[in-house]
Tab-separated table of C-alpha atoms (C1' of nucleotides) in Angstrom:
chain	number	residue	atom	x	y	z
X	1	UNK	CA	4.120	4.213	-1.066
X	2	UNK	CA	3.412	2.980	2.134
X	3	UNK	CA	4.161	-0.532	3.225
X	4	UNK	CA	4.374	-2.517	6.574
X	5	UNK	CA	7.170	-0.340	7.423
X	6	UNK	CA	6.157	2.884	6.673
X	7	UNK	CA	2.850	2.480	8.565
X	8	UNK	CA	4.658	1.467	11.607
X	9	UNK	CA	7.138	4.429	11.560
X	10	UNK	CA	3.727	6.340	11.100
X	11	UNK	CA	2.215	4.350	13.751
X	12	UNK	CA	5.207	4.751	16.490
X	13	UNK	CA	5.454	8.243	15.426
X	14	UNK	CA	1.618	8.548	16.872
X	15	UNK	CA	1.710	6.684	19.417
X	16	UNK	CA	4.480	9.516	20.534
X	17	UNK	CA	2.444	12.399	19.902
X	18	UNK	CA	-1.112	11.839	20.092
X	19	UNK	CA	-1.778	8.935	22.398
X	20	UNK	CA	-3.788	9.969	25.796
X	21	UNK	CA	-4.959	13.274	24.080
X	22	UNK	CA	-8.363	14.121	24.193
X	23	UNK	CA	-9.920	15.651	21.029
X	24	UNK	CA	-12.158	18.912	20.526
X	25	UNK	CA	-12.468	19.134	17.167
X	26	UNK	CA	-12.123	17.506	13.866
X	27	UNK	CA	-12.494	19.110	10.640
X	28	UNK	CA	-13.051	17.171	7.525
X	29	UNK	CA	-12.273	19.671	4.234
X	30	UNK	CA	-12.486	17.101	2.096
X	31	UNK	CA	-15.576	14.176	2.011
X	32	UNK	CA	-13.775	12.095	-0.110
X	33	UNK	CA	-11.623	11.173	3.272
X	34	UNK	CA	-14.357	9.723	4.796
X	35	UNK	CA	-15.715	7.968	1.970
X	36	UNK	CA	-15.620	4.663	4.496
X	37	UNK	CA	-17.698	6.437	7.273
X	38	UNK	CA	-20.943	5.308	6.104
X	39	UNK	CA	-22.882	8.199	8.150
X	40	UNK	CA	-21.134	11.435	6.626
X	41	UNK	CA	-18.343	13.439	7.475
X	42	UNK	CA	-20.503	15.719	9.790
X	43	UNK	CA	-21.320	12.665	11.901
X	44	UNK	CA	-17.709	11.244	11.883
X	45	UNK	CA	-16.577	14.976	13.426
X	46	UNK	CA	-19.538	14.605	16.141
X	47	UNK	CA	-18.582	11.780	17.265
X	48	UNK	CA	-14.702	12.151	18.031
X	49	UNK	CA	-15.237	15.333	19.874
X	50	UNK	CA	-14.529	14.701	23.492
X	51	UNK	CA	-13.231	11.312	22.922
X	52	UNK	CA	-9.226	10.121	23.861
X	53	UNK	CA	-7.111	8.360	22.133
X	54	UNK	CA	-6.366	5.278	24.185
X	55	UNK	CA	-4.408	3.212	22.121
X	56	UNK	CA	-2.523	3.455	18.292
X	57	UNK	CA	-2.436	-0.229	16.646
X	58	UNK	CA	-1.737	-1.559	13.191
X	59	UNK	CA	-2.271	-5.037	11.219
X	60	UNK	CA	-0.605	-4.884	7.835
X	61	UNK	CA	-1.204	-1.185	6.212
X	62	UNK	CA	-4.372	-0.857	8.317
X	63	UNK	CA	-3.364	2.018	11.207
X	64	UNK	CA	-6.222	2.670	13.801
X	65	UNK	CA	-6.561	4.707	16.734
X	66	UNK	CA	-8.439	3.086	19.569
X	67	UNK	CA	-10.896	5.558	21.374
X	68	UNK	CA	-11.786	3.495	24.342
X	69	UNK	CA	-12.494	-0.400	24.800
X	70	UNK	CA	-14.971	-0.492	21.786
X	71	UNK	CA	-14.112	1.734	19.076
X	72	UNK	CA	-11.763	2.663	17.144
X	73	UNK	CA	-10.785	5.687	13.935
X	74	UNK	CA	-9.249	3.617	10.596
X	75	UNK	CA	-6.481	5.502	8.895
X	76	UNK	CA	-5.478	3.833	5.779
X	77	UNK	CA	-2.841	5.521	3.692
X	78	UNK	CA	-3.639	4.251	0.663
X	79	UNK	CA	-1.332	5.442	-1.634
X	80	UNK	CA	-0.026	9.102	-0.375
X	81	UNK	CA	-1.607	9.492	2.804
X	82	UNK	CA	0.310	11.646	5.797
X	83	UNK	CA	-0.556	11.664	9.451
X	84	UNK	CA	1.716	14.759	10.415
X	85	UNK	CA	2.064	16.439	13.829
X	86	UNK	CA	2.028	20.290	13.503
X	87	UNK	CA	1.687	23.581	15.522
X	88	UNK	CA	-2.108	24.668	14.363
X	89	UNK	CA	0.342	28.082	13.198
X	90	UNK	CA	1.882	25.882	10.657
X	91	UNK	CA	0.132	26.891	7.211
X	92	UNK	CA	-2.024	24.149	5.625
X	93	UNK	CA	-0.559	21.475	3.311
X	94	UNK	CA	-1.709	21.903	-0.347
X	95	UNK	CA	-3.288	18.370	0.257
X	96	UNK	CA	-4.772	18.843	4.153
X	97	UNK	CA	-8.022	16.553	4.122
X	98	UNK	CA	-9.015	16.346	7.939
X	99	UNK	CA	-7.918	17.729	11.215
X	100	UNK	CA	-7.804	17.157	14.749
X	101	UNK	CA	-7.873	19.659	17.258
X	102	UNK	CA	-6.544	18.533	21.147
X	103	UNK	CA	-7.733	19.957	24.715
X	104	UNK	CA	-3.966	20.374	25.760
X	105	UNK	CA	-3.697	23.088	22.963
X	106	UNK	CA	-0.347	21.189	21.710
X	107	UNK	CA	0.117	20.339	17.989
X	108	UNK	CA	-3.348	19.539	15.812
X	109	UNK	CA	-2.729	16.262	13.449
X	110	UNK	CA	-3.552	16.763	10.473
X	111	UNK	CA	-4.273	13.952	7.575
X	112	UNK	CA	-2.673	14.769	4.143
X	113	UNK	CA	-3.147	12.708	0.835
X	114	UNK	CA	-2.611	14.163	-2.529
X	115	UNK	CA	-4.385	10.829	-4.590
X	116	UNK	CA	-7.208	10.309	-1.842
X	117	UNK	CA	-6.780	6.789	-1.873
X	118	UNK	CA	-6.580	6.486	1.770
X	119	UNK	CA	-8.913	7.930	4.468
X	120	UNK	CA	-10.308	7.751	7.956
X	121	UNK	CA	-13.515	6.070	9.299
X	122	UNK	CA	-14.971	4.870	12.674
X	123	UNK	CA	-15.852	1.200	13.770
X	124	UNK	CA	-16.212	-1.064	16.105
X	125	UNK	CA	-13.846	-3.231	17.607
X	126	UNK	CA	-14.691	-6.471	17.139
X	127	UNK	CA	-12.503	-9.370	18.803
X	128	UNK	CA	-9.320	-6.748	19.296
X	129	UNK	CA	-9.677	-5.031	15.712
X	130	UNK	CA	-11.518	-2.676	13.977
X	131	UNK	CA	-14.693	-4.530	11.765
X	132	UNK	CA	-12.799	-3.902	8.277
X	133	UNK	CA	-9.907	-5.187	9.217
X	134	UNK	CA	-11.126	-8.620	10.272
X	135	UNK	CA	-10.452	-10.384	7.378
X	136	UNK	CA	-6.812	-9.108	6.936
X	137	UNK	CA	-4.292	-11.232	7.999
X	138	UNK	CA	-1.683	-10.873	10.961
X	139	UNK	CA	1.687	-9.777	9.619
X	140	UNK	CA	4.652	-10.865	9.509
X	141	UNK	CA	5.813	-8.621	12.660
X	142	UNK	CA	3.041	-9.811	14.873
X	143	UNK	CA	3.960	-11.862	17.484
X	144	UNK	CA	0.840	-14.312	17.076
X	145	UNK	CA	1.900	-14.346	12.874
X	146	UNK	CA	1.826	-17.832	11.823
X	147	UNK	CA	4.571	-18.991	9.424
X	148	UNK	CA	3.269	-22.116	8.771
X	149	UNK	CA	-0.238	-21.372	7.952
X	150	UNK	CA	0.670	-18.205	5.969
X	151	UNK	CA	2.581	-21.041	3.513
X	152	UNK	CA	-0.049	-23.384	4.033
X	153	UNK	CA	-2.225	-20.432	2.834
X	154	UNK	CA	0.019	-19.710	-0.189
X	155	UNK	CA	0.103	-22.857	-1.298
X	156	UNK	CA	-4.147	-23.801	-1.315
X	157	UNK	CA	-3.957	-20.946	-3.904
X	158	UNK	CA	-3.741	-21.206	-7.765
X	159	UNK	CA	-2.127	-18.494	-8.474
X	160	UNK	CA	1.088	-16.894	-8.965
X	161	UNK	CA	3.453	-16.550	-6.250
X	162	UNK	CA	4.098	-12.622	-6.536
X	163	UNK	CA	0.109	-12.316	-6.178
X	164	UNK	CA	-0.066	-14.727	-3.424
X	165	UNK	CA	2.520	-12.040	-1.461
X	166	UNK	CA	-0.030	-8.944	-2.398
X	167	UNK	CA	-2.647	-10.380	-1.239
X	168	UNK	CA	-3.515	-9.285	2.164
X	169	UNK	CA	-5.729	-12.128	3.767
X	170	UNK	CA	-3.114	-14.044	3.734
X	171	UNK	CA	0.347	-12.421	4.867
X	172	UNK	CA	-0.394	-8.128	5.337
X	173	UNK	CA	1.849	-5.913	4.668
X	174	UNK	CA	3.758	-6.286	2.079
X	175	UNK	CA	3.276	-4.311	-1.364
X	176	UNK	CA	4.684	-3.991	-4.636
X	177	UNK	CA	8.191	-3.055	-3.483
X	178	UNK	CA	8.515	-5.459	-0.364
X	179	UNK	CA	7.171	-8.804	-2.373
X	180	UNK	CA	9.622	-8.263	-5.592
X	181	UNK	CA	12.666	-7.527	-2.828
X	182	UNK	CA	11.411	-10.678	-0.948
X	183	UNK	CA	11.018	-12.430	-4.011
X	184	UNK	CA	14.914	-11.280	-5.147
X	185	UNK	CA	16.270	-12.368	-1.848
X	186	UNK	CA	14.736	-15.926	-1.789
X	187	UNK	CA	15.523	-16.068	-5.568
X	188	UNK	CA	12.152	-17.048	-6.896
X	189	UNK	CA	10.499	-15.439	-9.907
X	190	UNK	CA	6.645	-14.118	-8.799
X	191	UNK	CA	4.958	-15.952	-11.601
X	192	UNK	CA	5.656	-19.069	-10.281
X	193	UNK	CA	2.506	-21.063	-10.074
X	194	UNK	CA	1.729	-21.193	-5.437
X	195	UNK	CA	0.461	-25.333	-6.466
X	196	UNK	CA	3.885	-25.843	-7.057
X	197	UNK	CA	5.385	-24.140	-4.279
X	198	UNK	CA	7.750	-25.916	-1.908
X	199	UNK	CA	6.950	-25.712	1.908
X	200	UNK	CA	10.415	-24.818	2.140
X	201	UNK	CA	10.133	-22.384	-0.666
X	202	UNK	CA	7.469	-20.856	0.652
X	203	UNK	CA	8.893	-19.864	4.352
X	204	UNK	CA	11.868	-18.961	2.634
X	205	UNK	CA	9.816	-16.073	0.714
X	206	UNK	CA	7.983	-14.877	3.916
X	207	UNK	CA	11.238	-14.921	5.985
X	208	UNK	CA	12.667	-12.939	3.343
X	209	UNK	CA	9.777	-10.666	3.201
X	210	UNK	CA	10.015	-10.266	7.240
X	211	UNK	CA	13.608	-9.687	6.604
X	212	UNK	CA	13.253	-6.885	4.658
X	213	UNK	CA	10.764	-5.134	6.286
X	214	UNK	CA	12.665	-5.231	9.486
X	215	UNK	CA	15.294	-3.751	8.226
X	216	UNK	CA	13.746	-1.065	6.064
X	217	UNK	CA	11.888	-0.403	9.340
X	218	UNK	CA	15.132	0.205	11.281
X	219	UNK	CA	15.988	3.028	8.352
X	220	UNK	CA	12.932	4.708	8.588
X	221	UNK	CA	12.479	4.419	11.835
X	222	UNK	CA	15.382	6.922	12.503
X	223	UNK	CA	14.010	9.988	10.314
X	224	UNK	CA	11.639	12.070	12.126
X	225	UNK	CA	11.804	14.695	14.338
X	226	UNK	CA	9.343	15.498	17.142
X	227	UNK	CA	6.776	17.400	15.509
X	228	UNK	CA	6.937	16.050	12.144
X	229	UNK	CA	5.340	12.436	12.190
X	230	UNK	CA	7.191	11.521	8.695
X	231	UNK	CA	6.272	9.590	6.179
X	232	UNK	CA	6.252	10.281	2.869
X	233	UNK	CA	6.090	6.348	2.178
X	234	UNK	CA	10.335	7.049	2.150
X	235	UNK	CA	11.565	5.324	4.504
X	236	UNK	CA	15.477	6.034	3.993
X	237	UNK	CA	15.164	2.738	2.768
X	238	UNK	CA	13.716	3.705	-0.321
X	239	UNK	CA	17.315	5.029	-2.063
X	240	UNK	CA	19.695	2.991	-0.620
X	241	UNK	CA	19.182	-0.610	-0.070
X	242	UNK	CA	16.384	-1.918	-2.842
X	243	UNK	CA	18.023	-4.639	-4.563
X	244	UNK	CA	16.073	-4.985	-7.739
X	245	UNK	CA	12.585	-2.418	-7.389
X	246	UNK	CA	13.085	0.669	-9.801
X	247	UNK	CA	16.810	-0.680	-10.820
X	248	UNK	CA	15.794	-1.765	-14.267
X	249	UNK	CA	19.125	-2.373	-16.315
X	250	UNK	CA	21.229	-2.359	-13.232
X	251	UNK	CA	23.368	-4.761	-12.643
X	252	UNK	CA	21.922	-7.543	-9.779
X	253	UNK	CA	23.996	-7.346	-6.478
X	254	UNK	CA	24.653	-10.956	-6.690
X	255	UNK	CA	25.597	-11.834	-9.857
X	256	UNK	CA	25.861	-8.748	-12.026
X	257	UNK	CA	22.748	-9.404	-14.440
X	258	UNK	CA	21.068	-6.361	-15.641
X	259	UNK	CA	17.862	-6.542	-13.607
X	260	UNK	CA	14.921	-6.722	-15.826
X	261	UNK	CA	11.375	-4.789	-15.551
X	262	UNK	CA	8.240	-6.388	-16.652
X	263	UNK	CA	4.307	-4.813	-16.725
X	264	UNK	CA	2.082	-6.580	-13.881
X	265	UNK	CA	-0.901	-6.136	-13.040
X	266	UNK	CA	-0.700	-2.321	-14.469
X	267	UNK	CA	2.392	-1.686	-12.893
X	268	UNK	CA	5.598	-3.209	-13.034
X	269	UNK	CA	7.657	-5.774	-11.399
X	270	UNK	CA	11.591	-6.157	-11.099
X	271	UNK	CA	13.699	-9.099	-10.919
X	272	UNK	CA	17.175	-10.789	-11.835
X	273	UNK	CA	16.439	-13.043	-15.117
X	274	UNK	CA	19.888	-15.158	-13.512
X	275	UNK	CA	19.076	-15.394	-9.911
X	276	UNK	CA	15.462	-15.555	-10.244
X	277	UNK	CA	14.677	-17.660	-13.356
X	278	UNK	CA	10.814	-17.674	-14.751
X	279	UNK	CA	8.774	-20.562	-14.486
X	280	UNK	CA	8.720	-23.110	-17.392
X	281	UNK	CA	5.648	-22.481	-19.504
X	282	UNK	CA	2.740	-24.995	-18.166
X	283	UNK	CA	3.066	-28.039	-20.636
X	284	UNK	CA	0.186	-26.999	-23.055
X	285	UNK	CA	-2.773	-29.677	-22.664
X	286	UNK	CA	-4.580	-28.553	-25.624
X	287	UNK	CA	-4.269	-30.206	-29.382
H	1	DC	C1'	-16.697	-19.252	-4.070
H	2	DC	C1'	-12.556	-17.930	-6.622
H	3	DG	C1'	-9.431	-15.305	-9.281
H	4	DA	C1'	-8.771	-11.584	-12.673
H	5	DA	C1'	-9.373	-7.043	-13.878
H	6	DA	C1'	-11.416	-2.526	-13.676
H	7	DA	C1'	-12.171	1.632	-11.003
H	8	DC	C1'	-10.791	5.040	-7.952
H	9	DC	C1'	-7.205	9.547	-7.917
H	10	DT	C1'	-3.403	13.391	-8.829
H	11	DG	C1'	0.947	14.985	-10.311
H	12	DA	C1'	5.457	14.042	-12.234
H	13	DA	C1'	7.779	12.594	-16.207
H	14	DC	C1'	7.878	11.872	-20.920
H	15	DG	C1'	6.980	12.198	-26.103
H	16	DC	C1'	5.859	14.794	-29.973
F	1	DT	C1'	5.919	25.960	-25.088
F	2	DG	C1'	2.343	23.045	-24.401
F	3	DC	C1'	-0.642	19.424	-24.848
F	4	DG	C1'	-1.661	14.648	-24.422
F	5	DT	C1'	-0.154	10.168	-22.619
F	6	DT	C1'	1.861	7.100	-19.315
F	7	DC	C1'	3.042	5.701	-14.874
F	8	DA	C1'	2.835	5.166	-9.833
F	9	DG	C1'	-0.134	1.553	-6.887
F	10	DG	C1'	-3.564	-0.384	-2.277
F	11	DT	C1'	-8.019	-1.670	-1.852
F	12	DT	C1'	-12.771	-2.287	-3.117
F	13	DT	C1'	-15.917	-3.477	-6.491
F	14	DT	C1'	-17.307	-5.794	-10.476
F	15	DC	C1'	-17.121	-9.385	-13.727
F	16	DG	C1'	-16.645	-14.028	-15.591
DNA sequence: CCGAAAACCTGAACGC
DNA sequence: TGCGTTCAGGTTTTCG
């Protein structure tokens, strides 16, 4: 699933093999792809034909590929999407939804997502970033990221703490996996209520959360070779180094706890019951 | 305006 | 064996 990190490997990875091409073709083979390009897929096709790709960027999840000073082509993964380099030999993956076609006759790109949650569409840039993504919030890797307002931010909320960390107008980037590992390391439990949030609390959470990403980021960043833009969402982090996401009943790195799994928002979320205690019940007003 | 929850998808894993 | 159910989860949309 791909978080901060994964979309930069992605993001690096294309900035290495398509950046300064010029396009002559795009095929879309699947609408759903496009779903965000208001005018059709026909019309997003028409218009990248001719154009180069003058600069790959990223805020949070949201990739983009700038096609001069004004526009720029969204790629959002979503939830399985693939930007992969390949010869235009290469048979087509069982999931292909669009591809790109370059005037240098080298490798076509081709976008790849088995659940379609992700897709491509064209904007404008507006103030440096493509319309949609104007409302997302720097990350935690941007050099302009604010620490202090992010917590500020957190804490105007009332909310929990773990939804605070999804929630991408305020910090971007981080996901299920990245907020319960940031939430592990700075040994809070995510249903803490954000009014009660210390300031110091609070950074501690977001450095943790830039923490990890950084160095999941150094694992992935290691695993592709030159015509295979990876990214199955695995970074080689995935395996390896997650302290508490998919290790129900194993025991916590710091204390030895079984690490417990609880449903969240439709999914789940992992912590250590020792290191990261719950929140006392809200003192019940009622009666 | 705000926060919570549903909707959008496919395939792997699991239970009977 | 096979069918049905559950789970995975980022973002947008809808609801209260």
């Amino acid at each position: 699933m791909p978080e901060l990190p994964e979309v930069e490997v992605v993001r690096r990875g294309l900035a290495e093999h398509v950046l300064d091409r010029t396009i002559t073709e795009v095929r879309v083979d699947h609408p759903r792809a496009v779903r965000r390009h208001a005018a059709g897929g026909e019309d997003f096709a028409a218009r990248l034909k001719g154009r180069t790709i003058t600069a790959v960027s990223r805020r949070g999840k949201y990739l983009w590929l700038e096609i001069g000073e004004d526009e720029a082509v969204i790629a959002h993964l979503g939830m399985s999407g693939q930007m992969l380099v390949a010869d235009a030999e290469r048979p087509v993956e069982k999931h292909l939804r669009i591809r790109f076609s370059f005037a240098d006759a080298g490798p076509e790109l081709r976008f790849v997502d088995q659940r379609t949650f992700g897709g491509l569409s064209i904007h404008p840039l507006v103030d440096g970033v493509p319309e949609p993504v104007a409302h997302i919030g720097r990350d935690p890797m941007d050099p302009l990221f604010d620490l202090d307002a992010a917590v500020a931010g957190m804490r105007r909320r009332r909310t929990e703490l773990k939804r605070a960390l999804l929630d991408q107008t305020i910090v971007s980037g981080i996901g299920n996996i990245y907020a319960d590992e940031a939430l592990w390391r700075a040994r809070l439990h995510g249903l803490r209520p954000t009014e009660k949030l210390t300031r110091r609390q609070g950074v501690a959470v977001l450095e943790a959360a830039s923490e990890v990403m950084v160095e999941a980021l150094a694992q992935g960043g290691t695993s592709f070779d030159a015509l295979y833009v990876n990214v199955n969402g695995a970074s080689g982090y995935f395996d390896r180094s997650l302290n508490v996401y998919g290790q129900g009943d194993r025991a916590c790195r710091r204390c030895g706890t079984p690490i417990v799994r609880e449903p969240f928002m439709n999914r789940s979320s992992y912590s250590c019951p020792r290191c990261q205690p719950r929140p006392r019940p809200r003192a019940s007003r009622v009666f």
